[in-house]
Coordinates of C-alpha atoms in Angstrom, one line a residue:
Chain A
M28 CA 85.3 64.7 75.9
T29 CA 87.9 62.0 76.3
P30 CA 87.9 58.9 73.7
I31 CA 87.5 55.3 74.8
I32 CA 88.5 53.6 71.7
S33 CA 90.5 55.2 69.4
L34 CA 92.8 53.3 66.0
S35 CA 95.4 54.8 64.5
H36 CA 96.7 53.4 60.6
V37 CA 95.2 50.1 61.2
T38 CA 95.0 47.8 58.8
Y39 CA 93.9 44.1 58.5
A40 CA 93.7 41.4 56.2
Y41 CA 92.4 37.5 56.4
P42 CA 95.3 35.4 55.9
N43 CA 95.0 33.8 52.0
S44 CA 92.6 36.5 51.1
D45 CA 94.4 39.3 48.7
A46 CA 92.6 42.7 49.6
P47 CA 93.2 43.6 53.9
A48 CA 89.7 43.8 55.6
L49 CA 90.3 47.2 56.8
R50 CA 93.0 49.4 55.2
D51 CA 94.7 52.5 57.2
L52 CA 91.8 53.3 60.5
S53 CA 92.0 55.8 62.4
L54 CA 89.0 56.8 64.5
T55 CA 88.3 57.7 67.8
I56 CA 85.0 57.2 69.5
N57 CA 84.7 58.8 72.7
K58 CA 83.5 58.0 76.2
G59 CA 79.5 57.4 76.2
E60 CA 78.2 57.7 72.7
W61 CA 76.1 55.9 70.8
V62 CA 78.1 55.3 67.5
A63 CA 76.8 53.6 64.4
I64 CA 78.6 52.1 62.2
I65 CA 77.4 51.3 58.7
G66 CA 78.5 49.7 55.5
H67 CA 77.1 46.9 52.6
N68 CA 78.4 43.3 53.3
G69 CA 82.4 42.9 53.4
S70 CA 83.2 46.4 54.2
G71 CA 84.4 44.8 56.9
K72 CA 82.7 46.0 59.9
S73 CA 82.5 43.3 61.7
T74 CA 86.3 42.8 61.6
F75 CA 86.3 46.0 63.1
A76 CA 84.7 44.9 65.9
K77 CA 86.4 41.7 65.9
L78 CA 89.6 43.9 66.5
L79 CA 88.3 45.8 69.3
N80 CA 88.1 43.1 71.8
Y81 CA 91.3 41.3 70.4
L82 CA 89.4 38.4 68.5
L83 CA 91.7 39.2 65.6
A84 CA 94.7 41.4 66.3
P85 CA 95.8 44.0 63.9
D86 CA 98.7 43.5 61.4
E87 CA 99.3 47.0 62.0
G88 CA 98.9 50.3 63.7
E89 CA 97.7 51.1 67.0
I90 CA 94.5 49.9 69.4
T91 CA 93.6 51.7 72.4
V92 CA 90.6 50.6 74.6
N93 CA 90.3 53.1 77.4
D94 CA 94.1 53.7 78.1
V95 CA 94.6 50.2 77.2
I96 CA 96.9 49.4 74.1
A97 CA 95.7 46.0 72.7
T98 CA 98.5 43.6 73.3
E99 CA 98.2 39.8 73.8
E100 CA 99.2 40.6 77.6
N101 CA 96.8 42.9 78.0
M102 CA 93.3 40.9 75.5
W103 CA 92.1 39.8 78.8
T104 CA 92.0 43.3 80.7
I105 CA 90.3 44.6 77.5
R106 CA 87.7 41.6 77.3
D107 CA 86.6 42.6 80.5
M108 CA 86.1 46.1 79.0
V109 CA 84.5 45.2 76.1
G110 CA 81.2 42.9 75.7
M111 CA 79.8 41.9 72.5
V112 CA 76.4 40.7 71.2
F113 CA 76.6 38.6 67.6
Q114 CA 74.3 38.3 65.2
N115 CA 73.2 34.8 65.4
P116 CA 72.0 34.0 68.6
D117 CA 71.9 30.1 68.6
N118 CA 75.3 30.5 68.2
Q119 CA 76.4 32.8 70.9
F120 CA 74.2 30.9 73.1
V121 CA 77.2 28.9 75.3
G122 CA 75.1 27.9 78.2
A123 CA 71.9 24.7 78.9
T124 CA 69.4 27.4 80.2
V125 CA 69.8 31.3 80.1
A126 CA 71.1 31.6 84.0
D127 CA 74.0 28.8 83.0
D128 CA 74.3 31.4 79.9
V129 CA 74.4 34.7 81.7
A130 CA 77.2 33.1 84.8
F131 CA 79.2 31.7 81.8
G132 CA 81.1 35.0 81.6
M133 CA 81.4 35.4 85.6
E134 CA 82.7 31.5 85.6
N135 CA 85.5 32.4 83.4
R136 CA 86.5 34.9 85.7
G137 CA 86.3 33.0 88.4
V138 CA 83.3 35.3 90.3
P139 CA 82.5 33.4 93.4
R140 CA 79.3 31.2 93.3
D141 CA 76.8 34.1 95.6
E142 CA 78.6 36.7 94.1
M143 CA 77.6 35.4 91.2
I144 CA 73.8 34.5 91.6
S145 CA 72.8 37.8 92.8
R146 CA 74.6 39.3 89.3
V147 CA 72.4 37.0 87.5
D148 CA 69.8 37.9 89.2
A149 CA 70.2 41.5 88.8
A150 CA 70.9 41.1 84.4
L151 CA 67.6 39.3 84.0
E152 CA 66.1 40.9 85.7
E153 CA 67.7 44.1 83.8
V154 CA 66.8 42.4 80.5
Q155 CA 63.1 41.0 81.8
M156 CA 64.2 37.8 81.3
M157 CA 63.8 36.8 85.0
P158 CA 60.5 34.6 85.0
F159 CA 62.9 32.5 81.6
A160 CA 65.6 31.7 84.0
D161 CA 65.3 28.1 84.1
R162 CA 64.6 27.8 80.2
E163 CA 66.6 26.2 77.5
P164 CA 67.3 28.2 74.4
A165 CA 65.5 26.0 72.5
R166 CA 62.6 27.2 73.7
L167 CA 62.9 30.9 73.7
S168 CA 62.1 33.1 70.6
G169 CA 65.0 34.4 68.6
G170 CA 64.3 38.0 70.3
Q171 CA 64.9 36.6 73.9
K172 CA 67.8 35.0 73.5
Q173 CA 69.5 38.0 72.2
R174 CA 68.0 39.8 75.5
V175 CA 69.3 37.1 77.3
A176 CA 73.3 37.7 75.3
I177 CA 72.8 41.3 76.6
A178 CA 72.0 40.5 80.0
S179 CA 75.2 37.9 79.9
V180 CA 77.7 40.7 79.2
L181 CA 75.6 43.4 81.2
A182 CA 76.7 41.0 84.4
L183 CA 80.3 41.3 83.3
Q184 CA 79.9 45.3 83.7
P185 CA 81.7 46.2 80.7
K186 CA 82.5 49.8 80.0
I187 CA 81.6 49.3 75.8
L188 CA 78.7 47.7 74.1
I189 CA 79.1 45.9 70.9
L190 CA 76.7 44.6 69.3
D191 CA 77.7 43.1 66.1
E192 CA 74.5 43.1 64.5
A193 CA 73.0 41.8 66.9
T194 CA 69.1 42.7 65.6
A195 CA 70.2 41.2 61.9
M196 CA 68.6 37.5 62.4
L197 CA 65.3 39.5 64.2
D198 CA 61.8 40.0 63.3
P199 CA 61.0 43.5 63.1
T200 CA 58.8 43.5 66.6
G201 CA 62.2 41.5 68.0
R202 CA 64.4 44.0 66.7
R203 CA 62.7 47.3 67.7
E204 CA 62.3 45.5 71.5
M205 CA 65.9 45.0 71.6
I206 CA 66.9 49.1 70.7
A207 CA 65.0 50.2 73.0
L208 CA 66.0 48.1 76.1
V209 CA 70.0 48.7 74.9
H210 CA 68.3 53.2 74.8
E211 CA 66.9 52.2 78.0
L212 CA 70.2 50.7 79.0
K213 CA 72.2 53.8 78.0
A214 CA 69.7 56.6 79.6
R215 CA 70.7 54.7 82.7
M216 CA 74.0 54.4 82.7
G217 CA 74.5 56.9 80.9
N218 CA 78.2 58.3 79.9
D219 CA 80.0 54.3 81.8
L220 CA 78.2 52.7 78.7
T221 CA 79.2 53.1 75.3
V222 CA 77.4 51.6 72.6
I223 CA 79.0 50.8 69.5
S224 CA 76.2 49.1 67.0
I225 CA 77.0 48.2 63.5
T226 CA 73.8 47.5 61.5
H227 CA 72.1 47.7 58.1
D228 CA 69.3 49.0 60.4
I229 CA 68.0 52.7 59.5
D230 CA 66.6 53.0 61.7
E231 CA 68.8 51.6 64.6
A232 CA 71.7 54.2 62.8
A233 CA 69.4 56.9 63.1
S234 CA 68.6 57.2 66.5
A235 CA 72.9 57.2 67.0
D236 CA 74.8 59.7 68.3
R237 CA 77.4 59.4 65.2
V238 CA 77.4 57.3 62.1
M239 CA 80.7 55.7 60.6
V240 CA 80.8 54.4 57.5
I241 CA 83.0 52.0 56.2
N242 CA 83.3 51.1 52.4
D243 CA 85.2 48.5 51.4
G244 CA 87.5 48.6 53.9
E245 CA 88.1 52.3 54.6
L246 CA 85.7 54.8 57.0
V247 CA 84.7 56.7 54.3
E248 CA 82.3 59.3 56.1
T249 CA 81.2 60.5 59.6
G250 CA 79.5 62.4 61.3
L251 CA 75.6 63.0 62.9
P252 CA 72.8 60.7 61.9
A253 CA 70.7 63.7 60.1
E254 CA 74.2 64.8 57.8
I255 CA 74.8 61.1 56.4
F256 CA 71.0 60.3 56.5
A257 CA 70.2 63.6 54.3
N258 CA 72.5 62.5 51.5
A259 CA 70.9 59.9 49.6
D260 CA 73.1 59.9 46.6
Q261 CA 75.7 58.4 48.3
L262 CA 74.0 56.4 51.0
R263 CA 73.1 54.1 46.9
R264 CA 76.9 54.4 46.1
F265 CA 78.4 53.0 48.9
G266 CA 75.2 50.2 48.8
L267 CA 73.3 51.6 51.4
A268 CA 69.4 51.6 52.0
V269 CA 68.1 55.8 52.0
P270 CA 65.4 55.8 54.9
F271 CA 61.7 56.2 54.2
A272 CA 61.3 59.8 54.6
E273 CA 64.2 60.3 52.4
Q274 CA 63.1 58.1 50.1
L275 CA 59.5 60.2 50.3
K276 CA 61.0 63.1 50.2
E277 CA 62.3 62.4 46.4
Q278 CA 59.7 61.4 44.9
L279 CA 57.5 64.7 46.4
R280 CA 60.7 66.6 45.2
L281 CA 60.2 64.3 41.4
R282 CA 56.7 65.9 41.0
G283 CA 58.0 69.3 41.5
I284 CA 57.5 70.1 46.1
D285 CA 59.3 72.1 47.3
V286 CA 60.9 69.8 50.1
P287 CA 63.7 70.7 52.8
N288 CA 67.1 70.2 52.4
E289 CA 68.0 68.8 55.8
Y290 CA 67.4 65.1 56.7
L291 CA 64.1 64.5 58.4
T292 CA 62.6 61.2 60.8
T293 CA 59.5 60.2 58.9
E294 CA 58.3 62.0 62.2
G295 CA 59.6 65.2 60.9
L296 CA 58.2 64.6 57.3
V297 CA 55.1 64.5 59.0
T298 CA 55.0 67.2 60.3
W299 CA 57.0 69.3 58.2
L300 CA 54.0 67.7 55.5
W301 CA 50.7 69.6 57.2
Q302 CA 52.6 72.6 58.6
S303 CA 53.2 73.4 54.9
I304 CA 49.4 72.2 53.6
S305 CA 47.8 74.2 56.3
T306 CA 49.5 76.9 56.1
K307 CA 48.6 77.0 52.1
Chain B
M214 CA 61.1 11.9 63.1
F215 CA 62.8 10.9 66.6
S216 CA 59.6 11.5 68.2
N217 CA 59.0 8.2 69.2
M218 CA 62.4 7.8 71.8
I219 CA 61.6 7.2 74.6
I220 CA 65.3 6.3 75.6
G221 CA 67.2 9.3 76.7
R222 CA 64.2 11.6 77.2
Y223 CA 63.9 13.6 80.4
M224 CA 60.2 13.5 81.8
P225 CA 59.6 16.1 84.6
G226 CA 58.0 15.6 87.4
D227 CA 58.8 16.3 91.0
S228 CA 58.9 12.7 92.9
W229 CA 60.8 11.7 95.6
I230 CA 63.5 9.8 92.7
H231 CA 63.6 12.7 90.3
R232 CA 64.4 14.8 93.3
L233 CA 67.7 13.0 94.2
D234 CA 71.0 13.7 93.2
A235 CA 72.0 12.9 89.5
R236 CA 75.2 10.9 91.3
T237 CA 73.9 8.6 93.3
K238 CA 71.0 7.8 90.4
L239 CA 74.1 7.5 87.7
V240 CA 75.8 5.5 90.8
L241 CA 73.2 3.5 91.0
S242 CA 72.1 2.6 87.1
I243 CA 75.6 1.2 86.9
A244 CA 75.2 -0.9 90.0
F245 CA 72.6 -2.0 89.3
I246 CA 73.3 -3.9 86.1
F247 CA 76.7 -5.9 87.7
V248 CA 74.1 -6.1 90.7
V249 CA 72.0 -8.1 88.4
F250 CA 74.2 -10.5 87.5
F251 CA 74.0 -11.9 91.2
A252 CA 70.7 -13.0 90.4
N253 CA 70.4 -17.2 89.8
N254 CA 67.6 -18.3 90.7
V255 CA 63.9 -16.9 90.9
I256 CA 63.7 -16.1 94.3
G257 CA 66.4 -13.4 93.4
Y258 CA 64.9 -12.7 90.3
A259 CA 61.6 -11.5 91.7
L260 CA 63.5 -9.6 94.5
A261 CA 65.6 -7.8 91.6
G262 CA 62.0 -7.0 89.3
A263 CA 60.2 -5.9 92.3
F264 CA 62.9 -3.4 93.7
T265 CA 63.3 -1.9 89.9
L266 CA 59.1 -1.9 90.3
L267 CA 59.7 -0.3 93.4
A268 CA 61.7 2.5 91.6
I269 CA 60.0 2.8 88.8
M270 CA 56.5 3.5 91.2
M271 CA 58.4 5.9 93.4
T272 CA 59.0 7.9 89.4
G273 CA 54.9 8.8 89.6
L274 CA 55.8 8.2 86.0
G275 CA 53.2 4.9 85.1
V276 CA 54.8 1.9 84.3
G277 CA 53.7 2.5 80.5
V278 CA 56.3 5.1 80.3
F279 CA 58.5 2.5 81.4
L280 CA 57.6 -0.1 78.4
R281 CA 57.1 2.3 76.0
G282 CA 60.9 2.4 76.2
L283 CA 61.5 -1.4 75.6
R284 CA 59.2 -1.3 72.3
P285 CA 62.6 0.0 69.9
L286 CA 64.4 -2.8 71.6
V287 CA 62.2 -5.3 71.5
L288 CA 63.7 -7.3 68.1
L289 CA 67.3 -6.8 69.7
M290 CA 65.9 -8.3 72.6
F291 CA 64.2 -11.5 70.7
I292 CA 66.8 -11.8 69.1
T293 CA 69.2 -12.8 71.6
T294 CA 66.4 -14.6 73.8
L295 CA 66.2 -17.1 69.9
L296 CA 69.6 -17.3 69.6
Q297 CA 70.0 -18.5 72.9
L298 CA 66.9 -20.7 72.6
F299 CA 68.5 -22.7 69.5
F300 CA 72.1 -22.1 70.8
V301 CA 72.2 -23.4 74.1
Q302 CA 72.9 -27.6 73.6
T303 CA 73.1 -29.1 76.9
G304 CA 70.3 -29.9 79.1
D305 CA 67.7 -32.3 78.3
V306 CA 65.8 -32.5 75.1
L307 CA 62.5 -30.7 75.1
V308 CA 61.9 -30.8 70.9
H309 CA 64.2 -32.1 68.3
W310 CA 63.3 -31.5 64.5
A311 CA 65.8 -31.8 61.5
F312 CA 68.7 -29.9 62.8
I313 CA 67.1 -27.2 65.3
K314 CA 67.3 -28.7 69.5
I315 CA 65.2 -26.7 72.6
T316 CA 67.0 -28.4 75.6
T317 CA 65.4 -27.3 78.9
D318 CA 69.4 -25.1 79.5
G319 CA 68.4 -23.4 76.5
V320 CA 64.7 -22.2 78.1
I321 CA 66.2 -21.0 81.5
N322 CA 68.9 -19.4 79.6
S323 CA 66.6 -17.6 77.0
V324 CA 64.3 -16.7 80.1
I325 CA 67.2 -15.5 82.8
V326 CA 68.9 -13.3 79.4
F327 CA 65.3 -11.7 78.4
V328 CA 64.5 -10.9 82.4
R329 CA 67.9 -9.4 82.7
F330 CA 67.5 -7.8 79.9
M331 CA 64.7 -6.1 80.2
L332 CA 65.5 -4.9 84.5
I333 CA 68.9 -3.6 83.1
I334 CA 66.7 -1.3 81.0
M335 CA 63.8 -0.2 82.2
F336 CA 65.9 0.8 86.1
S337 CA 68.2 2.6 83.5
T338 CA 65.6 3.9 81.9
I339 CA 64.9 5.9 85.8
L340 CA 68.1 7.7 85.0
T341 CA 67.5 9.1 81.7
L342 CA 63.5 10.0 83.0
T343 CA 63.8 11.4 85.7
T344 CA 67.4 13.5 85.1
Q345 CA 68.0 17.0 83.2
P346 CA 70.5 16.2 80.6
L347 CA 72.5 18.6 82.6
A348 CA 72.4 17.3 85.4
V349 CA 73.8 14.2 84.6
A350 CA 76.3 15.9 82.7
D351 CA 77.4 17.7 86.1
G352 CA 76.7 14.4 87.6
M353 CA 79.8 13.3 85.3
E354 CA 81.9 15.4 86.2
S355 CA 81.8 15.4 89.6
L356 CA 81.9 11.5 89.1
L357 CA 85.0 11.8 86.7
K358 CA 87.2 14.0 89.2
P359 CA 89.5 11.2 90.9
F360 CA 90.7 11.4 87.0
K361 CA 91.9 14.7 86.9
K362 CA 94.9 13.5 88.7
F363 CA 95.7 10.9 85.5
G364 CA 95.3 13.9 83.4
L365 CA 91.9 13.5 82.3
P366 CA 90.6 17.1 81.0
V367 CA 87.3 17.0 83.4
S368 CA 86.6 20.3 83.1
E369 CA 87.1 21.2 79.2
L370 CA 85.0 17.1 78.6
A371 CA 82.3 18.7 80.8
L372 CA 82.2 21.4 79.2
M373 CA 82.0 19.7 75.9
L374 CA 79.5 17.6 77.3
S375 CA 77.3 20.6 77.8
I376 CA 77.5 22.2 74.3
A377 CA 76.3 18.8 72.7
L378 CA 73.3 18.8 75.2
R379 CA 72.3 22.5 74.2
F380 CA 72.9 22.1 70.7
V381 CA 70.5 18.7 70.2
P382 CA 67.2 20.4 70.0
T383 CA 69.3 22.9 67.6
L384 CA 71.0 20.3 65.6
M385 CA 67.6 19.1 64.8
D386 CA 65.9 21.0 64.1
E387 CA 68.6 21.7 61.5
A388 CA 68.4 18.7 60.1
Q389 CA 64.6 18.5 59.8
S390 CA 64.5 22.2 58.0
I391 CA 67.4 21.3 55.7
M392 CA 65.2 18.0 55.2
N393 CA 62.4 20.2 53.9
A394 CA 64.4 22.0 51.4
Q395 CA 66.2 19.8 49.9
R396 CA 62.7 17.9 50.3
A397 CA 61.4 21.3 47.7
R398 CA 64.1 20.9 45.6
G399 CA 63.1 17.1 44.8
V400 CA 65.3 14.7 47.2
R401 CA 63.4 11.9 48.2
F402 CA 64.5 10.4 51.4
N403 CA 63.4 7.3 52.8
E404 CA 62.8 6.2 49.4
G405 CA 64.5 2.6 46.3
S406 CA 67.0 1.1 46.8
L407 CA 69.6 1.0 49.4
M408 CA 72.2 2.7 47.9
A409 CA 69.4 5.4 46.4
R410 CA 68.8 5.8 50.3
I411 CA 72.2 6.5 51.3
K412 CA 72.8 8.8 48.3
S413 CA 69.5 11.1 49.5
F414 CA 71.3 11.4 52.6
V415 CA 74.2 13.3 51.2
P416 CA 72.5 16.2 50.2
L417 CA 71.5 16.5 54.1
L418 CA 74.7 15.4 56.0
I419 CA 77.4 17.9 54.3
P420 CA 75.2 21.0 54.5
L421 CA 74.8 19.8 58.8
F422 CA 78.4 19.8 58.6
V423 CA 79.6 22.4 56.9
N424 CA 76.6 24.9 59.6
A425 CA 78.2 23.0 62.4
I426 CA 81.3 23.7 61.9
K427 CA 80.4 27.0 61.2
R428 CA 78.4 27.3 64.8
A429 CA 81.2 26.2 66.2
I430 CA 83.2 29.1 65.0
E431 CA 81.2 31.7 66.0
L432 CA 80.8 29.9 69.1
G433 CA 84.5 30.2 69.8
D434 CA 84.7 33.4 69.6
A435 CA 81.4 34.4 71.9
M436 CA 83.0 32.4 74.2
E437 CA 86.6 33.7 74.0
A438 CA 84.9 37.5 73.4
R439 CA 82.8 35.8 76.9
G440 CA 86.4 35.9 78.7
Y441 CA 87.0 32.0 78.2
R442 CA 90.3 30.4 78.4
G443 CA 89.3 27.2 79.7
G444 CA 91.6 25.3 83.1
D445 CA 91.1 24.9 86.5
Q446 CA 90.8 29.0 87.7
R447 CA 87.2 28.8 87.0
T448 CA 84.2 28.6 89.5
K449 CA 81.0 27.6 89.2
Y450 CA 77.8 28.5 88.9
R451 CA 76.0 25.1 88.8
V452 CA 76.6 22.9 92.2
L453 CA 75.5 20.1 93.1
T454 CA 74.0 19.3 96.7
W455 CA 73.9 15.9 98.8
H456 CA 71.0 15.2 100.4
T457 CA 69.7 12.9 103.2
R458 CA 67.5 11.0 100.7
D459 CA 70.5 10.9 98.6
T460 CA 72.0 8.1 101.5
I461 CA 69.0 6.7 101.9
A462 CA 68.6 5.5 98.7
I463 CA 72.2 4.4 98.7
I464 CA 71.5 2.7 101.9
G465 CA 68.3 0.8 100.3
F466 CA 70.2 -0.2 97.2
L467 CA 73.2 -1.8 99.4
I468 CA 70.4 -3.7 102.0
F469 CA 69.1 -5.0 98.1
T470 CA 72.2 -5.8 97.1
V471 CA 72.7 -8.0 100.0
A472 CA 69.3 -9.5 100.1
L473 CA 70.0 -10.8 96.3
I474 CA 73.0 -12.0 97.1
A475 CA 71.2 -13.9 100.0
T476 CA 69.1 -15.9 97.7
R477 CA 72.2 -17.5 96.1
W478 CA 71.8 -19.7 99.1
M479 CA 68.7 -19.8 99.3
M480 CA 68.0 -22.6 96.9

């Protein structure tokens, strides 16, 4: 496994603030991995995302993206490799229509028009937004706008896709569709795409390869989703939600039912429940 | 609350005029404002009126739509006409009552002003009704290009214009929801004295401004993240193409101009 992103002792404080938003952060993310970053509001997750494509520059420490050190000279090289989808679907829609928005990043890079047209079509096809190519943002739903945002990142063929709470403002359907879409992309591109998803959504985090917990600007926990989510007390201490299956397990335990200790998904718990009842 | 406005609204269609290049329509709309002033007699105005009517018919939208577009400006047209009627004091006196003196020149002038007003508004409405705002922005950029030499940041202006246009509906929606939210808290819009009315808009404007600034910051981040760094090395996805019909439209307009100037010597 080759690391694609590594941070060593990164500290960042916003101007005019007393406490740093991120403190002495060191971590590595491997090529092709899907990492979920969780943490309560104001824990520094979004700051972390912005550091990764040099929207913010670290005060101390060093960030390396695909062997390129994040410095001002390398800023545009890094932004070519890191694509970002932000939280608010309205505020990141630059173009006047769907196709214009997808083309915006390529316009910035001076891609010739013929190539631009074929890449816009391909990217819209990929997120199933082709019939909407001429639509204006005001006539799209939140979920559709976010799919356009993904398409405009894909058109730039990035190595790393960062979802900075990209599903936070969507309804449950839009959220599920979007996660399914990213899963599909990931399955198709395999190790060529690294996904970093910054989220509050437990289900989204549970589908990652690895979960990192950031609390008050520090990396406090990293591990498989099963390891992180099995520890309900700790999740509560960090101000995070506990998955439904874990909540149910706790309630069952209170009623004297002996449930397994390891993490179970909702489906896993259903399987365990019917097995244990029918064997009684 | 803005739903009755016809000015600046785009009406989709597929007429010959709809398919004209935005640049053609922009240039002709501006040129028309100047050309109308060549008319100085009945024949000239009849010609200009006929030309405008022809253009309106060609949009396929119906004259009614254009007349509705005049409605918000009726008061302004009326006042200007009245001013002409009462303050032009030359020519033969028609009515003289107390301090009011209406003269033949006054009547003629007020009719002329009224007709000019109508023609200019109707003709410029053709541009906005048949051209997507985005195409207007593209057309402006392309027409302003020569001024780049004089240091005018044309591509930046065009980007600002297209972002502004793209955010109009978004901000309208937001204004509406802030208004409703403030109403739910007991703010009364459009009620009470002038001062009270002005004050009632503070709880609408401040959140709207603050949110606009937040939006701008986020949009800036999103643009930078997608590699925007301004300047001229950008390529363009959207290009304007010049068709034969644009040349025909320009030639048609030139013939009209010549004919209109000719009417000055006919009487």
